[in-house]
Amino acid sequence: MIIILKSDARKQQIEALKEEMVSQGFAIHESAGINTQLLGLIGDTSKVDVDHVMANDIVETVQRIQEPYKKANRKFHPNDTAVDIGGVKIGGGEFQVIAGPCSIETKEQMTEVAQKVKEAGAGLLRGGAFKPRTSPYAFQGLHDEGLKLLLEAKKATGLPVVTEIMDASHLSLFEDVDLIQVGTRNMQNFELLKELGKIDKPVLLKRGMACTIDEWLMSAEYIMAGGNENVILCERGIRTYETAVRNTLDLSAIPMIKKKSHLPVIVDPSHATGIRFMVEPMALAAIAAGADGLMVEVHNNPAKALCDGPQSLTPEEFDHMMQKVTKTRDFFQNL
Ligand code: PEP
Ligand code: MN
């Protein structure tokens, strides 16, 4: 619920109203940017006596929020959120490219790719250590050994690192990871989301491959409801009847998320298409649609990659794409 206050409301009156609402069991949404105009309240609004609230002379109007997501809702938080990841920001006008291999394979692979993507302008480094593979016989990732290699690459390059978590019991291994990724298959693993709500580390929440935008925002709400409001959304393609591509990139999700939520949204054109030649055009299209960033898979030898080689760019292809990314960003910023 949002209470809009009269412009001449005094600080003391606002404090008294806030106290009353808290005593009625409401949480005041602090990030709503409370000022003399607006109080964002979360609680069981069905029990609120609106006439009673309106009778208070400082209240101009009361708006009920219909959507089930509150903390992720733009109505509670009109300004864009920028999430800080080890000093690098995503959102609120700050654009970043996350790049690196699908899976961490060897020290040489990780070091080489990390150095090359940094030189090409990536702001964050990715690499999977716990891999959610469709087949139990496929490469499952190097687990803690992989995280060690990722952290070595972080040290060598200074880039903040992103990697996927699959089980909350692994959280202690993620202490030095800067951004924790929840993959498409775990977007509705609510127990995992609740655990991530208890920490203050940023979370990259990928869209479930068969989930609606509202379901995705409700998953963000699970993390935020626990107190962790550092959530970045990632559109990575959804399942449709189309088989020419691995998934169908839902570019329309970007302006829709921007309308519904204040959270940053980035696009992963690698998993969305599954095909190397489509990564660049979809990356540029994502920028045109208003994405706050990109996540792109890069491998030093895609033909030999243990996972997702066909969609991985070589460092040279990534460098080429980054030049176009910069030009496209400049074009749309000056439009
Ligand atoms: C990944 O980014 O490595 C990954 C497995 O992505 P998704 O969860 O989108 O399939
Ligand atoms: Mn992958």
Short mmCIF file of C-alpha atoms and ligand atoms in Angstrom, two decimals:
data_model
loop_
_atom_site.label_atom_id
_atom_site.label_comp_id
_atom_site.label_asym_id
_atom_site.label_seq_id
_atom_site.Cartn_x
_atom_site.Cartn_y
_atom_site.Cartn_z
CA MET A 1 0.00 0.00 0.00
CA ILE A 2 1.23 3.49 -0.72
CA ILE A 3 0.10 6.49 1.28
CA ILE A 4 0.59 9.82 -0.43
CA LEU A 5 0.92 12.67 2.02
CA LYS A 6 -0.14 16.27 1.69
CA SER A 7 2.77 18.47 0.69
CA ASP A 8 2.59 20.48 3.91
CA ALA A 9 2.86 17.40 6.13
CA ARG A 10 5.26 17.98 9.01
CA LYS A 11 8.03 15.61 10.06
CA GLN A 12 6.41 15.07 13.48
CA GLN A 13 3.04 14.17 11.91
CA ILE A 14 4.75 11.77 9.49
CA GLU A 15 6.58 10.10 12.37
CA ALA A 16 3.28 9.70 14.29
CA LEU A 17 1.58 8.16 11.25
CA LYS A 18 4.52 5.82 10.69
CA GLU A 19 4.37 4.74 14.32
CA GLU A 20 0.65 4.06 14.05
CA MET A 21 1.07 1.98 10.90
CA VAL A 22 3.93 -0.03 12.43
CA SER A 23 1.74 -0.70 15.49
CA GLN A 24 -0.87 -2.08 13.06
CA GLY A 25 1.69 -4.61 11.84
CA PHE A 26 3.03 -2.82 8.75
CA ALA A 27 6.61 -2.72 7.63
CA ILE A 28 7.57 0.65 6.19
CA HIS A 29 9.51 0.08 3.03
CA GLU A 30 12.58 2.20 3.68
CA SER A 31 13.92 2.05 0.16
CA ALA A 32 10.70 3.66 -1.08
CA GLY A 33 12.48 6.99 -0.61
CA ILE A 34 10.18 8.16 2.14
CA ASN A 35 9.64 11.86 2.05
CA THR A 36 6.70 14.13 2.66
CA GLN A 37 4.97 12.71 -0.40
CA LEU A 38 5.11 8.99 0.02
CA LEU A 39 5.01 6.20 2.58
CA GLY A 40 5.43 2.68 1.21
CA LEU A 41 3.90 0.08 3.49
CA ILE A 42 4.01 -3.68 3.34
CA GLY A 43 1.64 -5.78 5.41
CA ASP A 44 -1.82 -7.26 5.33
CA THR A 45 -3.50 -4.36 3.56
CA SER A 46 -6.84 -6.17 3.48
CA LYS A 47 -7.27 -5.27 7.15
CA VAL A 48 -6.61 -1.55 6.74
CA ASP A 49 -9.45 0.81 7.39
CA VAL A 50 -8.74 3.27 4.58
CA ASP A 51 -11.29 5.79 5.91
CA HIS A 52 -9.43 5.80 9.21
CA VAL A 53 -6.11 6.45 7.47
CA MET A 54 -7.68 9.15 5.28
CA ALA A 55 -9.13 10.85 8.36
CA ASN A 56 -5.60 11.73 9.37
CA ASP A 57 -5.23 15.29 8.03
CA ILE A 58 -1.86 14.73 6.47
CA VAL A 59 -3.00 11.95 4.09
CA GLU A 60 -3.82 12.97 0.53
CA THR A 61 -4.59 9.53 -0.98
CA VAL A 62 -4.15 5.83 -0.29
CA GLN A 63 -3.25 3.50 -3.14
CA ARG A 64 -3.54 -0.24 -2.73
CA ILE A 65 -0.84 -2.21 -4.54
CA GLN A 66 -2.49 -5.02 -6.47
CA GLU A 67 0.64 -6.92 -7.45
CA PRO A 68 1.83 -9.66 -5.08
CA TYR A 69 5.44 -8.47 -5.27
CA LYS A 70 6.12 -5.50 -3.04
CA LYS A 71 9.82 -4.90 -2.49
CA ALA A 72 10.56 -5.58 -6.16
CA ASN A 73 7.69 -3.30 -7.22
CA ARG A 74 8.49 0.02 -8.86
CA LYS A 75 5.47 1.56 -7.15
CA PHE A 76 7.27 1.22 -3.81
CA HIS A 77 10.57 2.32 -5.21
CA PRO A 78 10.17 4.72 -8.15
CA ASN A 79 13.90 5.14 -8.85
CA ASP A 80 16.04 2.56 -10.65
CA THR A 81 18.19 0.48 -8.31
CA ALA A 82 21.92 0.20 -8.90
CA VAL A 83 23.47 -2.92 -7.39
CA ASP A 84 27.08 -2.62 -6.22
CA ILE A 85 29.20 -5.72 -6.88
CA GLY A 86 32.61 -5.28 -5.31
CA GLY A 87 32.75 -1.66 -6.48
CA VAL A 88 31.25 -2.32 -9.92
CA LYS A 89 27.67 -1.14 -10.38
CA ILE A 90 24.85 -2.56 -12.50
CA GLY A 91 21.62 -0.60 -12.98
CA GLY A 92 20.60 3.02 -12.52
CA GLY A 93 22.37 3.96 -15.75
CA GLU A 94 25.43 1.77 -15.06
CA PHE A 95 25.94 -0.88 -17.76
CA GLN A 96 28.26 -3.87 -17.40
CA VAL A 97 29.27 -6.88 -19.42
CA ILE A 98 29.87 -10.14 -17.54
CA ALA A 99 32.03 -12.56 -19.55
CA GLY A 100 33.89 -15.82 -19.14
CA PRO A 101 33.60 -19.52 -19.82
CA CYS A 102 30.50 -21.57 -19.18
CA SER A 103 32.56 -23.85 -16.93
CA ILE A 104 35.88 -23.45 -15.19
CA GLU A 105 38.04 -26.22 -16.67
CA THR A 106 41.73 -25.57 -16.08
CA LYS A 107 43.99 -22.89 -14.60
CA GLU A 108 45.33 -22.02 -18.07
CA GLN A 109 41.84 -21.73 -19.57
CA MET A 110 40.56 -19.53 -16.75
CA THR A 111 43.62 -17.27 -16.61
CA GLU A 112 43.71 -16.76 -20.36
CA VAL A 113 39.99 -16.08 -20.79
CA ALA A 114 39.93 -13.78 -17.74
CA GLN A 115 42.80 -11.67 -19.07
CA LYS A 116 41.33 -11.46 -22.58
CA VAL A 117 37.80 -10.48 -21.52
CA LYS A 118 39.22 -7.85 -19.20
CA GLU A 119 41.28 -6.36 -22.04
CA ALA A 120 38.15 -6.30 -24.22
CA GLY A 121 36.25 -4.32 -21.57
CA ALA A 122 34.28 -6.84 -19.47
CA GLY A 123 33.48 -5.47 -16.02
CA LEU A 124 32.91 -8.83 -14.32
CA LEU A 125 34.21 -12.38 -14.80
CA ARG A 126 32.01 -15.47 -14.92
CA GLY A 127 32.75 -19.18 -14.67
CA GLY A 128 30.68 -22.14 -13.49
CA ALA A 129 32.01 -24.52 -10.85
CA PHE A 130 28.74 -26.28 -9.98
CA LYS A 131 27.08 -27.07 -13.31
CA PRO A 132 23.38 -27.91 -13.62
CA ARG A 133 23.71 -30.41 -16.50
CA THR A 134 20.74 -32.15 -18.08
CA SER A 135 22.66 -35.45 -18.13
CA PRO A 136 24.24 -36.92 -15.00
CA TYR A 137 26.98 -38.27 -17.28
CA ALA A 138 27.97 -34.81 -18.54
CA PHE A 139 30.77 -32.73 -16.95
CA GLN A 140 29.43 -31.50 -13.61
CA GLY A 141 32.03 -28.80 -12.93
CA LEU A 142 35.17 -28.71 -10.78
CA HIS A 143 33.27 -27.70 -7.62
CA ASP A 144 35.51 -26.20 -4.89
CA GLU A 145 38.62 -26.69 -7.04
CA GLY A 146 36.89 -24.61 -9.74
CA LEU A 147 35.99 -21.86 -7.28
CA LYS A 148 39.66 -21.73 -6.28
CA LEU A 149 40.68 -21.18 -9.93
CA LEU A 150 37.99 -18.51 -10.34
CA LEU A 151 39.24 -16.67 -7.25
CA GLU A 152 42.81 -16.85 -8.57
CA ALA A 153 41.60 -15.24 -11.80
CA LYS A 154 39.83 -12.59 -9.72
CA LYS A 155 43.08 -11.83 -7.95
CA ALA A 156 45.06 -11.71 -11.19
CA THR A 157 42.62 -9.42 -13.03
CA GLY A 158 40.92 -7.48 -10.25
CA LEU A 159 37.54 -8.32 -11.82
CA PRO A 160 34.64 -9.19 -9.49
CA VAL A 161 33.46 -12.75 -10.08
CA VAL A 162 30.09 -14.40 -10.74
CA THR A 163 29.30 -18.08 -10.30
CA GLU A 164 26.25 -20.29 -9.88
CA ILE A 165 25.08 -21.81 -6.62
CA MET A 166 22.90 -24.93 -6.69
CA ASP A 167 22.64 -25.80 -3.01
CA ALA A 168 22.45 -23.52 0.03
CA SER A 169 24.75 -25.90 1.90
CA HIS A 170 27.57 -24.69 -0.39
CA LEU A 171 27.20 -21.06 0.71
CA SER A 172 30.32 -21.06 2.87
CA LEU A 173 32.38 -21.81 -0.27
CA PHE A 174 31.00 -18.63 -1.90
CA GLU A 175 32.40 -16.19 0.67
CA ASP A 176 34.81 -14.49 -1.76
CA VAL A 177 32.45 -14.68 -4.75
CA ASP A 178 31.11 -11.20 -5.54
CA LEU A 179 27.83 -12.06 -7.27
CA ILE A 180 25.98 -15.32 -6.67
CA GLN A 181 24.07 -16.67 -9.66
CA VAL A 182 20.81 -18.59 -9.40
CA GLY A 183 20.33 -20.46 -12.65
CA THR A 184 17.18 -20.95 -14.68
CA ARG A 185 16.61 -24.40 -13.15
CA ASN A 186 16.65 -23.04 -9.61
CA MET A 187 14.63 -19.85 -10.09
CA GLN A 188 11.81 -21.42 -8.11
CA ASN A 189 13.94 -23.28 -5.58
CA PHE A 190 12.30 -21.30 -2.81
CA GLU A 191 14.37 -22.74 0.04
CA LEU A 192 17.55 -21.68 -1.78
CA LEU A 193 16.08 -18.22 -2.43
CA LYS A 194 15.18 -17.85 1.27
CA GLU A 195 18.77 -18.65 2.27
CA LEU A 196 20.08 -16.05 -0.21
CA GLY A 197 17.69 -13.56 1.37
CA LYS A 198 19.57 -13.89 4.64
CA ILE A 199 22.92 -12.70 3.26
CA ASP A 200 23.82 -9.30 1.86
CA LYS A 201 25.76 -10.47 -1.20
CA PRO A 202 24.29 -9.51 -4.59
CA VAL A 203 22.31 -12.23 -6.37
CA LEU A 204 21.94 -12.66 -10.14
CA LEU A 205 18.54 -14.27 -10.62
CA LYS A 206 18.11 -15.87 -14.04
CA ARG A 207 14.62 -16.30 -15.41
CA GLY A 208 13.14 -19.79 -15.19
CA MET A 209 12.93 -21.21 -18.72
CA ALA A 210 9.17 -21.73 -18.36
CA CYS A 211 8.34 -18.93 -15.97
CA THR A 212 6.29 -15.79 -16.45
CA ILE A 213 7.59 -12.33 -15.66
CA ASP A 214 5.41 -12.16 -12.54
CA GLU A 215 6.69 -15.55 -11.31
CA TRP A 216 10.23 -14.26 -11.86
CA LEU A 217 9.50 -11.11 -9.84
CA MET A 218 7.98 -13.24 -7.07
CA SER A 219 11.24 -15.18 -6.91
CA ALA A 220 13.12 -11.88 -6.58
CA GLU A 221 10.64 -11.02 -3.83
CA TYR A 222 11.61 -14.20 -1.93
CA ILE A 223 15.20 -12.97 -1.75
CA MET A 224 14.23 -9.37 -0.98
CA ALA A 225 11.63 -10.32 1.65
CA GLY A 226 14.45 -11.88 3.66
CA GLY A 227 16.28 -8.55 3.70
CA ASN A 228 18.65 -8.92 0.73
CA GLU A 229 17.60 -6.28 -1.77
CA ASN A 230 20.69 -6.66 -3.99
CA VAL A 231 19.02 -8.54 -6.80
CA ILE A 232 19.82 -8.35 -10.52
CA LEU A 233 17.50 -10.09 -12.99
CA CYS A 234 18.80 -11.93 -16.07
CA GLU A 235 16.68 -12.79 -19.11
CA ARG A 236 18.22 -15.92 -20.68
CA GLY A 237 15.54 -17.11 -23.08
CA ILE A 238 12.41 -19.15 -22.54
CA ARG A 239 11.07 -22.42 -23.91
CA THR A 240 8.83 -22.09 -26.94
CA TYR A 241 7.90 -24.36 -29.86
CA GLU A 242 10.88 -23.01 -31.84
CA THR A 243 13.71 -25.49 -32.29
CA ALA A 244 16.04 -23.44 -34.52
CA VAL A 245 17.45 -21.78 -31.41
CA ARG A 246 18.19 -23.23 -27.96
CA ASN A 247 15.65 -20.89 -26.31
CA THR A 248 13.63 -17.89 -27.44
CA LEU A 249 15.05 -14.60 -26.19
CA ASP A 250 12.17 -12.62 -24.73
CA LEU A 251 13.36 -9.09 -25.39
CA SER A 252 9.95 -7.76 -24.43
CA ALA A 253 10.73 -8.81 -20.85
CA ILE A 254 13.19 -5.91 -20.56
CA PRO A 255 10.79 -2.96 -20.98
CA MET A 256 8.13 -4.91 -19.05
CA ILE A 257 10.47 -5.49 -16.09
CA LYS A 258 11.49 -1.82 -16.24
CA LYS A 259 7.81 -0.87 -15.99
CA LYS A 260 7.02 -3.27 -13.14
CA SER A 261 10.25 -3.19 -11.15
CA HIS A 262 13.14 -0.96 -10.15
CA LEU A 263 15.62 -3.86 -10.27
CA PRO A 264 18.38 -3.98 -12.89
CA VAL A 265 17.86 -6.44 -15.75
CA ILE A 266 20.59 -7.93 -17.91
CA VAL A 267 20.46 -10.29 -20.90
CA ASP A 268 22.33 -13.54 -21.58
CA PRO A 269 22.34 -13.93 -25.38
CA SER A 270 24.54 -17.06 -25.14
CA HIS A 271 22.03 -19.37 -23.42
CA ALA A 272 19.15 -17.57 -25.13
CA THR A 273 20.29 -18.60 -28.60
CA GLY A 274 22.77 -21.44 -28.09
CA ILE A 275 24.49 -20.48 -31.36
CA ARG A 276 27.67 -18.42 -31.61
CA PHE A 277 26.71 -16.26 -34.63
CA MET A 278 23.52 -15.11 -32.91
CA VAL A 279 25.17 -13.85 -29.72
CA GLU A 280 26.30 -10.49 -31.07
CA PRO A 281 23.06 -9.43 -32.83
CA MET A 282 20.98 -10.40 -29.79
CA ALA A 283 23.40 -8.59 -27.46
CA LEU A 284 22.98 -5.41 -29.51
CA ALA A 285 19.20 -5.87 -29.60
CA ALA A 286 19.19 -6.21 -25.80
CA ILE A 287 20.94 -2.85 -25.51
CA ALA A 288 18.35 -1.27 -27.82
CA ALA A 289 15.60 -2.71 -25.60
CA GLY A 290 17.12 -1.08 -22.49
CA ALA A 291 19.13 -3.85 -20.78
CA ASP A 292 21.47 -2.81 -17.95
CA GLY A 293 24.08 -5.31 -18.99
CA LEU A 294 24.98 -8.56 -20.73
CA MET A 295 26.31 -11.95 -19.76
CA VAL A 296 28.30 -13.66 -22.50
CA GLU A 297 30.13 -16.98 -22.62
CA VAL A 298 33.72 -16.83 -23.90
CA HIS A 299 36.13 -19.77 -24.31
CA ASN A 300 39.74 -19.84 -25.50
CA ASN A 301 39.02 -23.02 -27.48
CA PRO A 302 35.24 -23.42 -27.98
CA ALA A 303 35.64 -26.61 -30.04
CA LYS A 304 37.15 -28.32 -26.98
CA ALA A 305 34.90 -26.73 -24.34
CA LEU A 306 33.48 -29.18 -21.79
CA CYS A 307 30.16 -27.32 -21.83
CA ASP A 308 28.34 -24.96 -24.21
CA GLY A 309 31.12 -24.70 -26.81
CA PRO A 310 28.70 -24.03 -29.73
CA GLN A 311 27.46 -20.82 -28.09
CA SER A 312 30.83 -19.65 -26.74
CA LEU A 313 32.68 -16.78 -28.44
CA THR A 314 36.43 -16.83 -28.90
CA PRO A 315 38.24 -13.95 -27.14
CA GLU A 316 38.69 -12.31 -30.58
CA GLU A 317 34.97 -12.57 -31.36
CA PHE A 318 34.19 -11.18 -27.93
CA ASP A 319 36.53 -8.23 -28.50
CA HIS A 320 34.80 -7.56 -31.81
CA MET A 321 31.38 -7.73 -30.16
CA MET A 322 32.50 -5.35 -27.40
CA GLN A 323 33.45 -2.69 -29.92
CA LYS A 324 29.91 -2.87 -31.33
CA VAL A 325 28.45 -2.94 -27.81
CA THR A 326 30.19 0.35 -27.00
CA LYS A 327 29.02 1.97 -30.25
CA THR A 328 25.45 0.73 -29.75
CA ARG A 329 25.40 2.01 -26.16
CA ASP A 330 26.63 5.42 -27.29
CA PHE A 331 24.05 5.53 -30.07
CA PHE A 332 21.11 4.75 -27.78
CA GLN A 333 22.34 7.02 -25.01
CA ASN A 334 22.46 9.95 -27.40
CA LEU A 335 19.13 9.20 -29.05
C1 PEP B 1 24.97 -20.54 -16.91
O1 PEP B 1 24.89 -19.30 -16.95
O2 PEP B 1 26.03 -21.15 -16.84
C2 PEP B 1 23.72 -21.34 -16.97
C3 PEP B 1 23.73 -22.64 -16.66
O3 PEP B 1 22.67 -20.64 -17.36
P1 PEP B 1 21.10 -20.98 -17.28
O4 PEP B 1 20.82 -21.24 -15.83
O5 PEP B 1 20.47 -19.73 -17.80
O6 PEP B 1 20.88 -22.16 -18.16
MN MN B 2 26.58 -22.32 -20.21
#
